[in-house]
PDB file of C-alpha atoms in Angstrom:
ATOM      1  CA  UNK A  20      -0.487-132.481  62.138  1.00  0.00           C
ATOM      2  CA  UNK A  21      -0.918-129.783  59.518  1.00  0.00           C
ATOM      3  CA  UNK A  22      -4.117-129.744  57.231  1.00  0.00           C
ATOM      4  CA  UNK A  23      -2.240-127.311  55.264  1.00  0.00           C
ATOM      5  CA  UNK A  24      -0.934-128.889  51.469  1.00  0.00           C
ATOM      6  CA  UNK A  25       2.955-130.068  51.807  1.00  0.00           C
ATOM      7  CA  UNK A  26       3.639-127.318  49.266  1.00  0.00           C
ATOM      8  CA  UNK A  27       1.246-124.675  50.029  1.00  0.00           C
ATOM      9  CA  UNK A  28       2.234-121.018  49.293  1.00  0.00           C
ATOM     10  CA  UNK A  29       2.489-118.478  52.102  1.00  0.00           C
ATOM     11  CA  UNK A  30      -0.603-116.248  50.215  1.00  0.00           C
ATOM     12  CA  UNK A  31      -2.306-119.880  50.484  1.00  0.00           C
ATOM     13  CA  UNK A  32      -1.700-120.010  54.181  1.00  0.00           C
ATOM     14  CA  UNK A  33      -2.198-116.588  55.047  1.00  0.00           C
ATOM     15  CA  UNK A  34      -5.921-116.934  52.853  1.00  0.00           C
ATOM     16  CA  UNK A  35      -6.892-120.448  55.179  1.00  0.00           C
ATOM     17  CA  UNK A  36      -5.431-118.583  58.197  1.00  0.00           C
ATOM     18  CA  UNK A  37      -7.675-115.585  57.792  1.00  0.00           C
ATOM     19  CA  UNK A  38     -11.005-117.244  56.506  1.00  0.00           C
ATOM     20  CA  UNK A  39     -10.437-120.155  59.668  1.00  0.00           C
ATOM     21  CA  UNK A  40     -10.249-116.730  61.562  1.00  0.00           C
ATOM     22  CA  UNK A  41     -13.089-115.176  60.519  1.00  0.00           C
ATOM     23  CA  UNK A  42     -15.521-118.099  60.548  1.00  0.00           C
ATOM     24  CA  UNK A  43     -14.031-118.397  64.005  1.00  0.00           C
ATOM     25  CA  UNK A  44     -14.875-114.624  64.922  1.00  0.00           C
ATOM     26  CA  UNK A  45     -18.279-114.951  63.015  1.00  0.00           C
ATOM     27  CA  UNK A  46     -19.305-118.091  65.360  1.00  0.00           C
ATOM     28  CA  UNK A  47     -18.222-116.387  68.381  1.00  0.00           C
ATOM     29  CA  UNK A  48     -20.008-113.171  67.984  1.00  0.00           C
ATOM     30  CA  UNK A  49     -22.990-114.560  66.284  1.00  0.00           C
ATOM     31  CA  UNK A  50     -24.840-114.684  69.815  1.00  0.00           C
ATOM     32  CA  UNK A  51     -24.280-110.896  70.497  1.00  0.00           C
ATOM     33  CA  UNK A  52     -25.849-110.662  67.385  1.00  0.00           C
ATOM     34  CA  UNK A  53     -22.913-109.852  65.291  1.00  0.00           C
ATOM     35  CA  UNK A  54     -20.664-110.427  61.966  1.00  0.00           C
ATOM     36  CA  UNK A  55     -16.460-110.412  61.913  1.00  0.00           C
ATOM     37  CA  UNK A  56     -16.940-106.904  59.849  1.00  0.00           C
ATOM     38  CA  UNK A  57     -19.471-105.744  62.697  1.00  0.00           C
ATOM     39  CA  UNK A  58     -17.270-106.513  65.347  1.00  0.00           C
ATOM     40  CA  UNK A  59     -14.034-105.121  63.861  1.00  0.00           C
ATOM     41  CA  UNK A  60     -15.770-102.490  63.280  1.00  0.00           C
ATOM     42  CA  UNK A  61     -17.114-102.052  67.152  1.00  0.00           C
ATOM     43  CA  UNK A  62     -13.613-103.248  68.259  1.00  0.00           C
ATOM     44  CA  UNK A  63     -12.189-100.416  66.697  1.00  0.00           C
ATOM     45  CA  UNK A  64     -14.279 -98.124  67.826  1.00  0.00           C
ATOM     46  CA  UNK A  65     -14.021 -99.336  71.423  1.00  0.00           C
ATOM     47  CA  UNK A  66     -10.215 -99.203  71.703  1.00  0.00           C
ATOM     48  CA  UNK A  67     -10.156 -96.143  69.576  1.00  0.00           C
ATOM     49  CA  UNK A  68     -12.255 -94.386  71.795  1.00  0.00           C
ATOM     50  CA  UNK A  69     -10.540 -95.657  75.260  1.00  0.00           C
ATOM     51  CA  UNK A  70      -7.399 -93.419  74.068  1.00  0.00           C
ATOM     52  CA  UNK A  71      -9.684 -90.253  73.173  1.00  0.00           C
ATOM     53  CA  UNK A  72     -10.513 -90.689  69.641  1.00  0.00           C
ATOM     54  CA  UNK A  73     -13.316 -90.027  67.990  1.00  0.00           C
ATOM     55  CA  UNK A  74     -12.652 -91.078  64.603  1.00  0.00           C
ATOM     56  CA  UNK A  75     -14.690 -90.459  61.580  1.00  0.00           C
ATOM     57  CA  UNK A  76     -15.885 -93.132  59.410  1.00  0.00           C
ATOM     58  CA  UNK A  77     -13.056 -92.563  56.725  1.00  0.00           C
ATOM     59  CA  UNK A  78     -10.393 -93.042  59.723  1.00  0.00           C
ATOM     60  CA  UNK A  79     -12.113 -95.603  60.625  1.00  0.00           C
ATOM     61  CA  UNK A  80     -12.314 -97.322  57.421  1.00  0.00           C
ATOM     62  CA  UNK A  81      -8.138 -96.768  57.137  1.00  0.00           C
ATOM     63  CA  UNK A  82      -7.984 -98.554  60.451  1.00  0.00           C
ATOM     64  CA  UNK A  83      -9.402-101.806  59.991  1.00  0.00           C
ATOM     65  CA  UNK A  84      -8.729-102.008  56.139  1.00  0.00           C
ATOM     66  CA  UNK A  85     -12.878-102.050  54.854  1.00  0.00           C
ATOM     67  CA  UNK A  86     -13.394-100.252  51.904  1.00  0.00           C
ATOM     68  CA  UNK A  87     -14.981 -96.965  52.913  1.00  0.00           C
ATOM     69  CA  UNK A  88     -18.152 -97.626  51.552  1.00  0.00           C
ATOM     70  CA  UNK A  89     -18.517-100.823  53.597  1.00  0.00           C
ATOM     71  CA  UNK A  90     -17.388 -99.027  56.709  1.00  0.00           C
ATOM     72  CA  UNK A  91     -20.788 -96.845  55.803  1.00  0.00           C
ATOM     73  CA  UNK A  92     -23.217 -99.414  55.329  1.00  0.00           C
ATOM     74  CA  UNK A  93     -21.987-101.021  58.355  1.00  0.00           C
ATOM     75  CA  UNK A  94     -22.208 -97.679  60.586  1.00  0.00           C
ATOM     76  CA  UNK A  95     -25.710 -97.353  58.841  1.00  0.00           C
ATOM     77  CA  UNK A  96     -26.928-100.936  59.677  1.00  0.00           C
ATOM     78  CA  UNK A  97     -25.348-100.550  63.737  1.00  0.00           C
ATOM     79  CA  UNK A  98     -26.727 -97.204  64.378  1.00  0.00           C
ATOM     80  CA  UNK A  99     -30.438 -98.712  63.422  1.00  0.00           C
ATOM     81  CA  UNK A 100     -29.515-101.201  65.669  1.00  0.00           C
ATOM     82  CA  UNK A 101     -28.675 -98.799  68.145  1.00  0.00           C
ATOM     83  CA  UNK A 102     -25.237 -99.841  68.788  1.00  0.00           C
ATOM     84  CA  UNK A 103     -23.540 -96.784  67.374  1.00  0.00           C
ATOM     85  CA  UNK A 104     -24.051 -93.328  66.790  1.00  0.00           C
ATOM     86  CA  UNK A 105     -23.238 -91.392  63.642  1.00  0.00           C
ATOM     87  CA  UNK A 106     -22.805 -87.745  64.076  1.00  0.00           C
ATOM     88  CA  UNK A 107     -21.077 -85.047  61.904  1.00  0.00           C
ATOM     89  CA  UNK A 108     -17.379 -84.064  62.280  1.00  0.00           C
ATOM     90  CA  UNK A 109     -16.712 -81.016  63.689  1.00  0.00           C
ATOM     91  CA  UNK A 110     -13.823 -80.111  62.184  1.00  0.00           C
ATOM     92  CA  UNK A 111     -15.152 -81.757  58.332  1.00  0.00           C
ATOM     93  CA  UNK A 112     -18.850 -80.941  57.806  1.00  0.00           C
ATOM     94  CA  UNK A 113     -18.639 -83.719  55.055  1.00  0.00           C
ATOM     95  CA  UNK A 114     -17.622 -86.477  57.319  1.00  0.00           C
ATOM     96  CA  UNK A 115     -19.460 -88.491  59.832  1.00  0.00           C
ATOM     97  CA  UNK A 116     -17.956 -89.217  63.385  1.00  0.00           C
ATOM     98  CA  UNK A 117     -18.605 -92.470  65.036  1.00  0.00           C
ATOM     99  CA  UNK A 118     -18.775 -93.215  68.543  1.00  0.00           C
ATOM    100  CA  UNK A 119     -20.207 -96.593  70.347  1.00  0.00           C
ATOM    101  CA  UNK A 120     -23.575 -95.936  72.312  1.00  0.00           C
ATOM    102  CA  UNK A 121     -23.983 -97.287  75.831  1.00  0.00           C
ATOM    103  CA  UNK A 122     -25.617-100.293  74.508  1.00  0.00           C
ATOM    104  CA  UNK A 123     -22.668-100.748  71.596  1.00  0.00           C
ATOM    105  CA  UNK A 124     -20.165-100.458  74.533  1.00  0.00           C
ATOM    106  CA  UNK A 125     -21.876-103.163  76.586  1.00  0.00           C
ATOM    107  CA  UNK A 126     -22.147-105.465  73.735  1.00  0.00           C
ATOM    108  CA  UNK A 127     -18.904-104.471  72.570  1.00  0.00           C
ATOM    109  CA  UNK A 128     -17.006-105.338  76.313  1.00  0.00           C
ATOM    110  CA  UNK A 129     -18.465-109.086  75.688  1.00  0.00           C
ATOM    111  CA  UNK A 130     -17.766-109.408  72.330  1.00  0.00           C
ATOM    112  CA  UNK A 131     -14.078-108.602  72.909  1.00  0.00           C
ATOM    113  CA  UNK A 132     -13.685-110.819  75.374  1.00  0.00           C
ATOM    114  CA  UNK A 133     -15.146-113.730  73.301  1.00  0.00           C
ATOM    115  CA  UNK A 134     -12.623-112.832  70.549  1.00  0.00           C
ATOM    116  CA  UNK A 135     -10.110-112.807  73.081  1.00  0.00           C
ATOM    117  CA  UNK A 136     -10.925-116.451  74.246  1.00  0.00           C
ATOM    118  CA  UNK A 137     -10.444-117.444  70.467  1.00  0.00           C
ATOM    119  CA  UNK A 138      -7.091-115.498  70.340  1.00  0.00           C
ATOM    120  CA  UNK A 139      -5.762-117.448  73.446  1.00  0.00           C
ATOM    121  CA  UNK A 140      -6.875-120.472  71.493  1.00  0.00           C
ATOM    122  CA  UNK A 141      -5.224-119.311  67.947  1.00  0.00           C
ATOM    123  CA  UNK A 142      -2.269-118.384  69.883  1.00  0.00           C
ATOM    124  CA  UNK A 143      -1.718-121.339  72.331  1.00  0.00           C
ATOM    125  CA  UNK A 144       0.786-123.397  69.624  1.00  0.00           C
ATOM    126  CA  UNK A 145       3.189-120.799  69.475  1.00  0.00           C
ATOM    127  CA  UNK A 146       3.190-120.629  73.383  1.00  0.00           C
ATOM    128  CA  UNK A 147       0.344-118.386  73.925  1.00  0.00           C
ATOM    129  CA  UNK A 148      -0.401-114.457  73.509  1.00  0.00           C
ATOM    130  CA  UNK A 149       2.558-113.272  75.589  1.00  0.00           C
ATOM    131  CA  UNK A 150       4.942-115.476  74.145  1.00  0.00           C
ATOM    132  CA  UNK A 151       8.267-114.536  72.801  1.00  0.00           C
ATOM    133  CA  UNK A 152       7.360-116.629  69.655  1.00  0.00           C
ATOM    134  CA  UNK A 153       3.948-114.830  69.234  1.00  0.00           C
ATOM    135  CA  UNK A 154       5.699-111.206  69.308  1.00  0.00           C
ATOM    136  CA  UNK A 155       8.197-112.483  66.487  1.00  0.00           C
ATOM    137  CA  UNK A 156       4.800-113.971  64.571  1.00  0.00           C
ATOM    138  CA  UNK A 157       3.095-110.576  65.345  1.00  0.00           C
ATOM    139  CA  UNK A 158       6.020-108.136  64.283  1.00  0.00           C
ATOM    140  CA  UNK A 159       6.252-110.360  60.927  1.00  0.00           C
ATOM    141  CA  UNK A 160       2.382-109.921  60.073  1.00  0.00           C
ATOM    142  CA  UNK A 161       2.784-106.026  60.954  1.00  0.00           C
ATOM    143  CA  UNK A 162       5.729-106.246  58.213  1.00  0.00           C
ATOM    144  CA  UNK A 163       3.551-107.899  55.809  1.00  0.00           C
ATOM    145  CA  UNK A 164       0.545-105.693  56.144  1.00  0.00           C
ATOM    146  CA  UNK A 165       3.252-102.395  55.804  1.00  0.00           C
ATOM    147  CA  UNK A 166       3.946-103.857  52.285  1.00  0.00           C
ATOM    148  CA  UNK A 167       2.883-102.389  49.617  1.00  0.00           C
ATOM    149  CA  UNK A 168       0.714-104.109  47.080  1.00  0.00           C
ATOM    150  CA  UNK A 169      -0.286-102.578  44.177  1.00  0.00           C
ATOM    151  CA  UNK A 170      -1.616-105.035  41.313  1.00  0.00           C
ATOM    152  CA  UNK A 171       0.100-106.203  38.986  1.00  0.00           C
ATOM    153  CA  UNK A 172      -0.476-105.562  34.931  1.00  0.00           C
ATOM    154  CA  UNK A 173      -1.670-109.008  33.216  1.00  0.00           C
ATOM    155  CA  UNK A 174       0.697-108.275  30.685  1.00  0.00           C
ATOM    156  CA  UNK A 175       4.042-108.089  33.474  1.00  0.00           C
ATOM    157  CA  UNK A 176       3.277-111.357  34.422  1.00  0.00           C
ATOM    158  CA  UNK A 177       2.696-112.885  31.170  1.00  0.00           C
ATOM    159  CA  UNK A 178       6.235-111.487  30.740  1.00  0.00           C
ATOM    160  CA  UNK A 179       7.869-112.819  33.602  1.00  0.00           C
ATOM    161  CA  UNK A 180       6.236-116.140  32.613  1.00  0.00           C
ATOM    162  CA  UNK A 181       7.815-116.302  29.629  1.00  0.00           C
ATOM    163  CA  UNK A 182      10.869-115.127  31.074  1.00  0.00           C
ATOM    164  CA  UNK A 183      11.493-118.503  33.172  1.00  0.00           C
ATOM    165  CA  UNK A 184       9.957-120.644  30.559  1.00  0.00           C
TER     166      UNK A 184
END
């Protein structure tokens, strides 16, 4: 039985769905010593550099949708904690690469597999990770994050209001 309202919106689900997933992520990582933003942040990092990137903070930032500044303060509060390393970019004396120290990776390797326990468990309704169902559910959220959204003037949707009145 759904605890979603009969008539809920999809932007209402999609908000529940994401802030059950993030307390989710939060409780499961809290042990390691982590937060969600921490660990998608590691995450990324740790499959990022598994196919030979090393990205700099701004790629990183484009990869897991934080606001650039965040992705900073986050690099800035993980390197103290010796998780990460912050280096500059080689090619861009102005940027600042990121790569996972041997302790990040460890912690990393655990945390990933915590969040992948809570994935099997998100997952297991719609017949699990490698389910047919789940690839259609996966390819439809990849759609939805392609969209673009750029707000909308007060004043267009006043307009449209009065439109259908």
């Amino acid at each position: 039985m759904s605890t979603a309202p009969e008539n809920a919106t999809a932007g209402f689900l999609v908000w529940r769905l994401s802030m059950k997933w993030r307390v989710a992520v939060d409780r499961a990582v809290a042990p390691l010593g982590m937060t969600h933003a921490q660990y998608s942040l590691m995450a990324s990092l740790y499959g990022m550099s598994r196919s030979g990137t090393r990205p700099n903070q701004r790629q990183l930032a484009d990869h897991t949708g934080l606001e650039p500044l965040y992705v900073s303060k986050l690099a800035r509060a993980l390197e103290t904690s010796g998780l990460i390393a912050r280096t500059r970019d080689p090619d861009d004396p102005r940027a600042i690469q990121l790569s996972l120290t041997e302790q990040g990776h460890d912690v990393t390797k655990h945390a990933v597999k915590a969040v992948q326990a809570l994935l099997d468990q998100l997952l297991e309704p719609l017949g699990g990770q490698d389910s047919p169902r789940t690839s259609r559910f996966t390819r439809e959220l990849a759609t939805l994050l392609d969209a673009p959204l750029d707000p909308v003037p007060l004043d267009r949707t006043t307009k449209n209001e009065k439109e259908q009145s």
